[in-house]
C-alpha cells in the first residue's frame, strides 16, 4: 500500500463562531494570518516539492471550522486543490468542521469541489460537557450532521476529547460507544491540554479545573482505542501532534502532553495483555515474545518500560522481545518453554467484556 502524504492547510479561527474554552487555534496551528487561495496554492506546491512522485497525496484543511466560512470563500479555497485533484496530482481532499456548520447546501458545495472526507469536531456527546466547554452545539447537532453527511458520498471522521470540564471516564466511554454506533470511517482521540491564552487556562490558574495526569489519560485512551480496534474503526490520531509551540513549557501550560502519546497507549495495551497472560502462572526465569517488526517497540514500551515493569513485578530474569515472521495482531509467547499464540483482537474483546461486567457488578 502506497504511503499517504498529507498537505496541511491551516485556517485558524477563520469562520469559527465560538471560542471553546480549551481552544486557541492561533497557538495550536502556529498560524495567525488569513488564509487565501494563493496561500493554499503555495502550500501545495511547497509540499509537493518534498514528496516522491506518484504517491497518495491528500490536502487537509485544519485549524478552524471550515464550513462556517462564507460559502464563496469556501469555494475559492477548495478550487485550488480541486484543480490538482482533477489533474491526478493529489488524490483526496479532507476538511474538519463543527457539527452545527453542516447543511445540505454546504454539503452539495463540498461535493462539487471534490471533498472526500469531512471530520466533525464532536469532542463529547454529553450535553453537560459540551455546555461547560462552551462548544455552542449540542449532541443533537452531531446526530443531525452525521445523518446529513451520510446522505452523500463522503467519508466521515469523528473527533473526541477526554478530560474536558465535567467529563469522566464513564462519559468518554459512552461517547465512544455512540461513535461506534454511528460507524465513522475514522476517529481521532485527543486528551485535553491546557493551552496558553485560553479560558481553560484561566480556570486552571484559579484552581477550578484539574487536567488529567499522563497515567489517567493513558488509561482512558487505552480503553477507547481498544473499543475502536475491535470494531475495526480506524483511529488516525491519539494525542495532539507536537509542534514548535505545542510542548510543555511552551504553549502547553498543563495536561497530559507527550510527544509520543499514542505509543504510550499502544504499549499499555500490550502491558495489559502480557499481565493477563502471566496471571496465575508460576514464577518463570525467561519470557520470550515474538511479534511483527512494527509491533515490537510497542510491546517493549518506551525506553523498554514494559520489559522493566514485567521483570520487576513478576520476577522474570530475562524478557526478550523479538521480531517474528508472524502476521500483525498475532503474538507468540514462550515462557520457560511453554509456547502459545495470542490473538490480540480476540484478547481485547474478552478484556473489554470483562471490565464491563466488573463495572456492572460494582
Short mmCIF file of C-alpha atoms in Angstrom, two decimals:
data_model
loop_
_atom_site.label_atom_id
_atom_site.label_comp_id
_atom_site.label_asym_id
_atom_site.label_seq_id
_atom_site.Cartn_x
_atom_site.Cartn_y
_atom_site.Cartn_z
CA UNK A 1 0.00 0.00 0.00
CA UNK A 2 1.38 3.39 -1.03
CA UNK A 3 2.34 5.76 1.75
CA UNK A 4 -0.09 8.65 2.22
CA UNK A 5 1.37 12.16 2.21
CA UNK A 6 -0.68 14.96 3.75
CA UNK A 7 -0.51 18.63 2.82
CA UNK A 8 -1.89 20.58 5.83
CA UNK A 9 -3.64 23.88 5.15
CA UNK A 10 -4.34 25.82 8.34
CA UNK A 11 -7.38 28.11 8.53
CA UNK A 12 -7.19 29.31 12.17
CA UNK A 13 -10.32 30.85 13.71
CA UNK A 14 -11.48 31.69 10.19
CA UNK A 15 -15.26 31.49 10.44
CA UNK A 16 -15.47 29.77 13.81
CA UNK A 17 -18.48 31.25 15.64
CA UNK A 18 -17.40 30.11 19.12
CA UNK A 19 -14.36 30.31 21.36
CA UNK A 20 -14.34 26.95 23.10
CA UNK A 21 -12.70 27.18 26.49
CA UNK A 22 -9.88 24.82 25.50
CA UNK A 23 -9.12 26.38 22.15
CA UNK A 24 -6.62 28.89 20.92
CA UNK A 25 -6.23 27.95 17.28
CA UNK A 26 -3.52 30.54 16.71
CA UNK A 27 -1.47 28.73 19.34
CA UNK A 28 -2.31 25.24 18.10
CA UNK A 29 -1.56 25.88 14.42
CA UNK A 30 1.17 28.50 14.93
CA UNK A 31 -0.56 30.46 12.15
CA UNK A 32 -2.35 33.78 12.68
CA UNK A 33 -2.85 35.16 9.16
CA UNK A 34 -5.94 34.90 6.98
CA UNK A 35 -5.66 32.05 4.51
CA UNK A 36 -6.18 32.86 0.82
CA UNK A 37 -6.33 30.80 -2.35
CA UNK A 38 -2.79 31.99 -3.12
CA UNK A 39 -1.65 30.67 0.27
CA UNK A 40 -3.26 27.31 -0.47
CA UNK A 41 -1.50 27.03 -3.82
CA UNK A 42 1.85 27.97 -2.32
CA UNK A 43 1.49 25.36 0.42
CA UNK A 44 0.52 22.67 -2.07
CA UNK A 45 3.48 23.45 -4.32
CA UNK A 46 5.86 23.58 -1.36
CA UNK A 47 4.81 20.18 -0.05
CA UNK A 48 4.68 18.58 -3.48
CA UNK A 49 8.33 19.52 -3.94
CA UNK A 50 9.13 17.37 -0.87
CA UNK A 51 7.11 14.31 -1.85
CA UNK A 52 8.11 11.46 -4.15
CA UNK A 53 6.23 11.28 -7.43
CA UNK A 54 3.18 9.06 -7.99
CA UNK A 55 2.32 8.76 -4.29
CA UNK A 56 -1.01 9.12 -2.48
CA UNK A 57 -1.29 12.83 -1.63
CA UNK A 58 -4.09 14.39 0.39
CA UNK A 59 -4.83 18.08 1.04
CA UNK A 60 -6.30 18.59 4.51
CA UNK A 61 -7.85 21.82 5.80
CA UNK A 62 -7.26 22.08 9.54
CA UNK A 63 -7.41 24.63 12.30
CA UNK A 64 -10.87 26.13 12.13
CA UNK A 65 -14.48 25.50 11.29
CA UNK A 66 -14.17 25.32 7.56
CA UNK A 67 -17.84 25.14 6.66
CA UNK A 68 -18.65 28.13 8.90
CA UNK A 69 -16.72 30.29 6.44
CA UNK A 70 -18.63 32.28 3.85
CA UNK A 71 -19.62 29.91 1.06
CA UNK A 72 -17.83 31.93 -1.62
CA UNK A 73 -14.59 31.78 0.35
CA UNK A 74 -15.01 28.04 0.91
CA UNK A 75 -15.32 27.63 -2.85
CA UNK A 76 -12.31 29.85 -3.51
CA UNK A 77 -10.10 27.82 -1.15
CA UNK A 78 -11.37 24.44 -2.36
CA UNK A 79 -10.99 25.31 -6.03
CA UNK A 80 -7.21 25.16 -5.72
CA UNK A 81 -6.81 21.53 -4.52
CA UNK A 82 -9.73 20.53 -6.73
CA UNK A 83 -7.73 21.57 -9.81
CA UNK A 84 -4.79 19.46 -8.63
CA UNK A 85 -7.15 16.57 -7.99
CA UNK A 86 -8.66 16.74 -11.48
CA UNK A 87 -5.12 16.54 -12.88
CA UNK A 88 -4.39 13.48 -10.76
CA UNK A 89 -1.64 15.24 -8.78
CA UNK A 90 -3.47 14.82 -5.49
CA UNK A 91 -5.87 12.04 -4.62
CA UNK A 92 -8.04 13.30 -1.76
CA UNK A 93 -9.33 16.45 -0.06
CA UNK A 94 -10.21 16.50 3.62
CA UNK A 95 -11.56 19.15 5.97
CA UNK A 96 -12.63 19.48 9.59
CA UNK A 97 -15.57 21.48 10.86
CA UNK A 98 -18.23 21.90 13.53
CA UNK A 99 -21.35 19.72 13.71
CA UNK A 100 -23.60 22.79 13.69
CA UNK A 101 -22.00 24.11 10.49
CA UNK A 102 -23.40 21.39 8.23
CA UNK A 103 -26.43 21.61 5.97
CA UNK A 104 -27.47 20.33 2.56
CA UNK A 105 -26.33 23.44 0.69
CA UNK A 106 -22.88 23.23 2.28
CA UNK A 107 -22.55 19.53 1.53
CA UNK A 108 -23.58 19.96 -2.09
CA UNK A 109 -20.89 22.60 -2.47
CA UNK A 110 -18.25 20.37 -0.87
CA UNK A 111 -19.26 17.57 -3.20
CA UNK A 112 -18.94 19.93 -6.15
CA UNK A 113 -15.30 20.63 -5.24
CA UNK A 114 -14.30 17.01 -4.78
CA UNK A 115 -14.10 16.84 -0.98
CA UNK A 116 -13.64 13.23 0.14
CA UNK A 117 -13.62 13.35 3.95
CA UNK A 118 -15.45 15.50 6.49
CA UNK A 119 -14.26 15.34 10.09
CA UNK A 120 -16.61 16.62 12.77
CA UNK A 121 -15.14 18.09 15.94
CA UNK A 122 -17.63 16.40 18.26
CA UNK A 123 -15.46 16.31 21.43
CA UNK A 124 -18.25 14.79 23.55
CA UNK A 125 -21.80 13.52 23.21
CA UNK A 126 -22.66 14.60 26.75
CA UNK A 127 -24.60 17.86 26.65
CA UNK A 128 -23.32 18.89 30.09
CA UNK A 129 -19.70 18.53 28.98
CA UNK A 130 -20.43 20.41 25.74
CA UNK A 131 -22.07 23.26 27.67
CA UNK A 132 -19.23 23.53 30.20
CA UNK A 133 -16.74 23.59 27.31
CA UNK A 134 -18.64 26.43 25.55
CA UNK A 135 -18.88 24.37 22.39
CA UNK A 136 -22.02 26.16 21.23
CA UNK A 137 -23.63 23.00 19.88
CA UNK A 138 -25.49 20.04 21.35
CA UNK A 139 -25.28 16.29 20.91
CA UNK A 140 -28.42 16.54 18.77
CA UNK A 141 -26.48 18.74 16.31
CA UNK A 142 -23.93 15.95 15.94
CA UNK A 143 -26.53 13.31 15.12
CA UNK A 144 -28.22 15.64 12.64
CA UNK A 145 -24.89 16.43 10.92
CA UNK A 146 -23.93 12.75 10.71
CA UNK A 147 -27.29 11.86 9.16
CA UNK A 148 -26.87 14.61 6.55
CA UNK A 149 -23.29 13.63 5.70
CA UNK A 150 -24.37 10.02 5.28
CA UNK A 151 -26.78 11.11 2.54
CA UNK A 152 -23.72 11.98 0.42
CA UNK A 153 -20.66 10.04 -0.67
CA UNK A 154 -18.26 11.44 1.95
CA UNK A 155 -16.04 9.59 4.38
CA UNK A 156 -16.96 10.55 7.93
CA UNK A 157 -14.47 11.34 10.67
CA UNK A 158 -15.36 11.97 14.31
CA UNK A 159 -13.08 13.65 16.83
CA UNK A 160 -13.44 13.27 20.59
CA UNK A 161 -11.66 14.75 23.60
CA UNK A 162 -11.18 13.26 27.05
CA UNK A 163 -10.70 15.20 30.25
CA UNK A 164 -12.88 18.20 29.42
CA UNK A 165 -14.58 20.10 32.27
CA UNK A 166 -17.30 17.92 33.86
CA UNK A 167 -16.10 14.92 31.83
CA UNK A 168 -15.47 11.48 33.31
CA UNK A 169 -14.26 8.09 32.14
CA UNK A 170 -17.87 6.90 32.03
CA UNK A 171 -18.95 9.83 29.84
CA UNK A 172 -16.00 9.33 27.48
CA UNK A 173 -16.80 5.63 27.17
CA UNK A 174 -20.43 6.47 26.43
CA UNK A 175 -19.32 8.90 23.71
CA UNK A 176 -17.08 6.20 22.21
CA UNK A 177 -19.96 3.71 22.21
CA UNK A 178 -22.11 6.24 20.38
CA UNK A 179 -19.29 6.82 17.88
CA UNK A 180 -19.22 3.09 17.23
CA UNK A 181 -22.97 3.07 16.69
CA UNK A 182 -22.59 5.90 14.15
CA UNK A 183 -20.00 3.85 12.22
CA UNK A 184 -17.49 6.55 11.23
CA UNK A 185 -14.71 5.79 8.76
CA UNK A 186 -12.11 7.22 11.12
CA UNK A 187 -11.71 8.67 14.60
CA UNK A 188 -9.29 10.96 16.45
CA UNK A 189 -8.85 10.97 20.24
CA UNK A 190 -7.39 14.00 22.00
CA UNK A 191 -6.65 14.30 25.73
CA UNK A 192 -7.48 17.85 26.81
CA UNK A 193 -4.46 20.11 27.23
CA UNK A 194 -4.40 23.50 28.93
CA UNK A 195 -3.22 25.89 26.23
CA UNK A 196 -1.91 29.36 26.96
CA UNK A 197 -4.34 32.26 26.46
CA UNK A 198 -7.49 30.17 26.72
CA UNK A 199 -10.35 30.38 29.19
CA UNK A 200 -9.43 26.88 30.35
CA UNK A 201 -6.05 28.26 31.34
CA UNK A 202 -7.78 30.88 33.48
CA UNK A 203 -9.86 28.17 35.17
CA UNK A 204 -6.70 26.12 35.75
CA UNK A 205 -4.89 29.08 37.30
CA UNK A 206 -7.85 29.67 39.63
CA UNK A 207 -7.86 26.03 40.69
CA UNK A 208 -11.25 25.44 39.04
CA UNK A 209 -10.03 22.88 36.50
CA UNK A 210 -7.69 19.94 37.00
CA UNK A 211 -6.39 18.25 33.84
CA UNK A 212 -5.85 14.53 33.59
CA UNK A 213 -2.44 13.18 34.53
CA UNK A 214 -0.47 11.30 31.89
CA UNK A 215 -1.35 7.97 33.57
CA UNK A 216 -5.06 8.84 33.75
CA UNK A 217 -5.11 9.91 30.10
CA UNK A 218 -3.26 6.78 29.00
CA UNK A 219 -5.69 4.57 30.96
CA UNK A 220 -8.87 6.02 29.46
CA UNK A 221 -7.40 6.28 25.95
CA UNK A 222 -6.29 2.64 26.21
CA UNK A 223 -9.90 1.61 26.82
CA UNK A 224 -11.20 3.80 24.00
CA UNK A 225 -8.58 2.66 21.50
CA UNK A 226 -9.35 -0.99 22.20
CA UNK A 227 -13.07 -0.31 21.76
CA UNK A 228 -12.47 1.16 18.30
CA UNK A 229 -9.94 -1.51 17.34
CA UNK A 230 -12.32 -4.41 17.99
CA UNK A 231 -14.98 -2.69 15.88
CA UNK A 232 -12.46 -2.21 13.04
CA UNK A 233 -12.77 1.59 13.20
CA UNK A 234 -9.58 3.34 12.13
CA UNK A 235 -8.09 5.68 14.76
CA UNK A 236 -5.81 8.03 12.85
CA UNK A 237 -4.52 10.03 15.81
CA UNK A 238 -4.29 9.72 19.58
CA UNK A 239 -2.96 12.90 21.20
CA UNK A 240 -2.26 16.36 19.82
CA UNK A 241 0.59 16.49 17.34
CA UNK A 242 3.66 18.29 18.72
CA UNK A 243 4.79 21.49 17.01
CA UNK A 244 7.39 24.09 17.91
CA UNK A 245 4.82 25.67 20.23
CA UNK A 246 2.82 22.65 21.35
CA UNK A 247 5.23 21.49 24.04
CA UNK A 248 5.09 21.58 27.81
CA UNK A 249 6.72 24.79 28.95
CA UNK A 250 5.81 26.49 25.67
CA UNK A 251 2.10 27.00 24.89
CA UNK A 252 1.03 23.84 26.74
CA UNK A 253 0.59 25.08 30.29
CA UNK A 254 -0.57 21.78 31.80
CA UNK A 255 -2.19 18.49 30.94
CA UNK A 256 -1.23 15.03 29.65
CA UNK A 257 1.10 16.07 26.85
CA UNK A 258 3.65 13.63 25.50
CA UNK A 259 5.34 13.83 22.08
CA UNK A 260 4.64 10.12 21.53
CA UNK A 261 1.36 9.81 23.40
CA UNK A 262 -0.08 7.17 21.11
CA UNK A 263 2.88 4.89 21.70
CA UNK A 264 2.26 5.14 25.45
CA UNK A 265 -1.30 3.97 24.83
CA UNK A 266 -0.34 1.18 22.42
CA UNK A 267 2.35 -0.01 24.86
CA UNK A 268 -0.20 -0.02 27.68
CA UNK A 269 -2.48 -2.31 25.67
CA UNK A 270 0.38 -4.80 25.36
CA UNK A 271 1.26 -4.45 29.05
CA UNK A 272 -2.31 -5.38 29.96
CA UNK A 273 -2.25 -8.30 27.52
CA UNK A 274 1.02 -9.67 28.91
CA UNK A 275 -0.13 -9.25 32.51
CA UNK A 276 -3.37 -11.05 31.70
CA UNK A 277 -1.36 -13.89 30.16
CA UNK A 278 1.00 -14.12 33.15
CA UNK A 279 -1.59 -14.01 35.92
CA UNK A 280 -1.91 -17.21 37.94
CA UNK A 281 1.19 -18.66 36.26
CA UNK A 282 4.13 -19.87 38.34
CA UNK A 283 7.24 -17.72 38.54
CA UNK A 284 9.42 -18.12 35.44
CA UNK A 285 13.02 -17.36 34.51
CA UNK A 286 12.55 -16.37 30.87
CA UNK A 287 9.79 -14.78 28.81
CA UNK A 288 10.10 -14.54 25.01
CA UNK A 289 7.60 -12.56 22.94
CA UNK A 290 7.57 -12.59 19.17
CA UNK A 291 5.55 -10.21 17.01
CA UNK A 292 5.68 -8.46 13.66
CA UNK A 293 8.53 -5.99 13.42
CA UNK A 294 6.21 -2.97 13.54
CA UNK A 295 4.81 -4.09 16.91
CA UNK A 296 8.00 -4.91 18.83
CA UNK A 297 8.68 -1.35 20.03
CA UNK A 298 5.13 -1.02 21.38
CA UNK A 299 5.44 -4.34 23.19
CA UNK A 300 8.73 -3.29 24.77
CA UNK A 301 7.31 0.11 25.69
CA UNK A 302 9.02 3.49 25.66
CA UNK A 303 12.59 3.11 26.90
CA UNK A 304 11.80 -0.58 27.47
CA UNK A 305 9.32 0.38 30.20
CA UNK A 306 7.19 -2.75 29.72
CA UNK A 307 10.22 -5.01 29.92
CA UNK A 308 11.35 -3.36 33.16
CA UNK A 309 7.82 -3.49 34.58
CA UNK A 310 7.34 -7.20 33.82
CA UNK A 311 10.74 -8.11 35.23
CA UNK A 312 10.12 -6.24 38.47
CA UNK A 313 6.50 -7.28 39.03
CA UNK A 314 6.80 -10.95 38.07
CA UNK A 315 10.44 -11.60 38.99
CA UNK A 316 11.33 -12.78 35.49
CA UNK A 317 15.07 -12.65 34.90
CA UNK A 318 15.05 -12.41 31.10
CA UNK A 319 12.43 -10.79 28.88
CA UNK A 320 13.11 -10.86 25.14
CA UNK A 321 11.02 -9.07 22.50
CA UNK A 322 11.84 -10.42 19.06
CA UNK A 323 10.74 -9.54 15.52
CA UNK A 324 8.89 -12.61 14.29
CA UNK A 325 7.66 -13.89 10.96
CA UNK A 326 4.05 -13.56 12.07
CA UNK A 327 1.04 -11.58 10.91
CA UNK A 328 0.06 -8.31 12.61
CA UNK A 329 -2.19 -8.82 15.60
CA UNK A 330 -0.79 -12.25 16.49
CA UNK A 331 1.70 -12.58 19.35
CA UNK A 332 3.94 -15.56 20.04
CA UNK A 333 4.65 -16.07 23.76
CA UNK A 334 7.07 -18.57 25.22
CA UNK A 335 7.54 -18.78 28.98
CA UNK A 336 10.06 -21.33 30.21
CA UNK A 337 9.46 -23.40 27.08
CA UNK A 338 5.65 -23.30 27.11
CA UNK A 339 4.53 -21.77 23.80
CA UNK A 340 1.29 -20.02 22.86
CA UNK A 341 -0.12 -17.82 20.12
CA UNK A 342 -2.33 -14.98 21.30
CA UNK A 343 -4.72 -13.14 19.00
CA UNK A 344 -4.66 -9.51 20.07
CA UNK A 345 -8.11 -8.66 18.73
CA UNK A 346 -9.77 -11.63 20.46
CA UNK A 347 -7.98 -10.77 23.69
CA UNK A 348 -9.17 -7.13 23.51
CA UNK A 349 -12.77 -8.23 23.01
CA UNK A 350 -12.57 -10.50 26.04
CA UNK A 351 -10.83 -7.85 28.13
CA UNK A 352 -13.47 -5.21 27.32
CA UNK A 353 -16.26 -7.66 28.18
CA UNK A 354 -14.58 -8.47 31.49
CA UNK A 355 -14.16 -4.86 32.60
CA UNK A 356 -17.73 -4.04 31.54
CA UNK A 357 -19.02 -6.95 33.62
CA UNK A 358 -16.91 -5.74 36.56
CA UNK A 359 -18.29 -2.20 36.23
CA UNK A 360 -21.86 -3.54 36.26
CA UNK A 361 -21.13 -5.63 39.37
CA UNK A 362 -19.72 -2.64 41.24
#
